[in-house]
């Protein structure tokens, strides 16, 4: 069984589990023709040649273009669809919030097959999300992981209400926001706008935990193959604030 962190609902896979992830997934990716000549969407193709620094630069440039309403050069047409039917080689894992106002490809001006997106309310990382991130880094060779929080995040606001008002929520919503509570407690000691400070604290903490609790990401970091950063998106101005000192 995987060990689950009780404060962030993330997992720490054992070494054997990591090997199964890397080599088992690689086996599943072997090119296989399906009936009627259809090819599996996940068949192998060349991994991105971008370095972590180059990948981050593209993300920054994409957000600048979005803010300035520059014409999109993203490849989304028929030729790109056919190319991606043979496999994928994304250059960035985007760990974001489910909020409908925060659409990663649009905010960063990216096209089909460029971002490997993992979205949960409050940009939290649970077992399934961590496995998805590790797959992208360990198998697909993605060189950049961006954890994106955003202005006026409802999930973070709910965690603030838990801390400030002892609020309760129906169903499993309360369980969903529990991993965000430590970020609120951390932000409360900083003063200022508690919600916005909590959004930043939560993004930074999630990014940091990826570097300390995932053996797959740790190995990639040691080899200089990946960079993990936190970030915060402003709903009103469209600007992404970057937290690179993770």
CSV table of N, CA, C and O in Angstrom, one decimal, residues 1-14 125-128 130 179 209 213:
chain,number,residue,atom,x,y,z
A,1,UNK,N,0.8,-1.2,0.0
A,1,UNK,CA,0.0,0.0,0.0
A,1,UNK,C,0.9,1.2,0.0
A,1,UNK,O,1.9,1.3,0.6
A,2,UNK,N,0.4,2.3,-0.6
A,2,UNK,CA,1.2,3.6,-0.6
A,2,UNK,C,0.9,4.3,0.7
A,2,UNK,O,-0.2,4.3,1.2
A,3,UNK,N,1.9,5.0,1.2
A,3,UNK,CA,1.8,5.8,2.3
A,3,UNK,C,1.2,7.1,1.9
A,3,UNK,O,1.6,7.7,1.0
A,4,UNK,N,0.1,7.5,2.7
A,4,UNK,CA,-0.6,8.8,2.3
A,4,UNK,C,-0.3,9.8,3.4
A,4,UNK,O,-0.6,9.5,4.6
A,5,UNK,N,0.1,11.0,3.0
A,5,UNK,CA,0.4,12.1,3.9
A,5,UNK,C,-1.0,12.6,4.4
A,5,UNK,O,-1.8,13.0,3.7
A,6,UNK,N,-1.1,12.6,5.8
A,6,UNK,CA,-2.5,13.0,6.3
A,6,UNK,C,-2.7,14.5,6.2
A,6,UNK,O,-3.9,14.9,6.4
A,7,UNK,N,-1.7,15.3,5.9
A,7,UNK,CA,-2.0,16.7,5.8
A,7,UNK,C,-2.2,17.2,4.3
A,7,UNK,O,-2.6,18.3,4.1
A,8,UNK,N,-1.8,16.3,3.4
A,8,UNK,CA,-1.9,16.8,2.0
A,8,UNK,C,-2.5,15.8,1.0
A,8,UNK,O,-2.6,16.0,-0.2
A,9,UNK,N,-2.9,14.6,1.5
A,9,UNK,CA,-3.5,13.6,0.7
A,9,UNK,C,-2.6,13.2,-0.5
A,9,UNK,O,-3.1,12.8,-1.5
A,10,UNK,N,-1.3,13.3,-0.3
A,10,UNK,CA,-0.4,12.9,-1.4
A,10,UNK,C,0.2,11.6,-1.0
A,10,UNK,O,0.2,11.2,0.1
A,11,UNK,N,0.8,10.9,-2.0
A,11,UNK,CA,1.4,9.6,-1.7
A,11,UNK,C,2.9,9.6,-1.9
A,11,UNK,O,3.4,10.4,-2.6
A,12,UNK,N,3.5,8.6,-1.2
A,12,UNK,CA,4.9,8.4,-1.4
A,12,UNK,C,5.1,7.0,-1.9
A,12,UNK,O,5.1,6.0,-1.1
A,13,UNK,N,5.1,6.7,-3.2
A,13,UNK,CA,5.2,5.4,-3.7
A,13,UNK,C,6.6,4.7,-3.3
A,13,UNK,O,7.6,5.4,-3.4
A,14,UNK,N,6.6,3.5,-3.0
A,14,UNK,CA,7.8,2.8,-2.7
A,14,UNK,C,8.6,2.6,-4.0
A,14,UNK,O,8.1,2.7,-5.1
A,125,UNK,N,-3.3,17.9,-4.8
A,125,UNK,CA,-2.7,16.7,-5.4
A,125,UNK,C,-3.1,15.5,-4.5
A,125,UNK,O,-2.5,15.4,-3.4
A,126,UNK,N,-3.9,14.6,-5.0
A,126,UNK,CA,-4.3,13.4,-4.3
A,126,UNK,C,-3.5,12.2,-4.9
A,126,UNK,O,-2.6,12.5,-5.8
A,127,UNK,N,-3.9,11.0,-4.6
A,127,UNK,CA,-3.1,9.9,-5.1
A,127,UNK,C,-3.2,9.8,-6.6
A,127,UNK,O,-2.2,9.6,-7.3
A,128,UNK,N,-4.4,9.9,-7.2
A,128,UNK,CA,-4.5,9.8,-8.6
A,128,UNK,C,-3.8,11.0,-9.3
A,128,UNK,O,-3.2,10.8,-10.4
A,130,UNK,N,-1.1,12.6,-8.2
A,130,UNK,CA,0.3,12.4,-8.1
A,130,UNK,C,0.8,11.3,-9.1
A,130,UNK,O,1.8,11.5,-9.7
A,179,UNK,N,-6.8,19.4,2.8
A,179,UNK,CA,-5.4,19.6,2.5
A,179,UNK,C,-5.0,21.0,2.4
A,179,UNK,O,-3.8,21.3,2.4
A,209,UNK,N,5.8,20.1,-2.0
A,209,UNK,CA,5.6,18.7,-1.6
A,209,UNK,C,5.9,17.7,-2.8
A,209,UNK,O,6.3,16.6,-2.6
A,213,UNK,N,8.1,14.5,-1.8
A,213,UNK,CA,7.3,13.3,-1.5
A,213,UNK,C,7.2,12.4,-2.7
A,213,UNK,O,6.6,11.3,-2.6
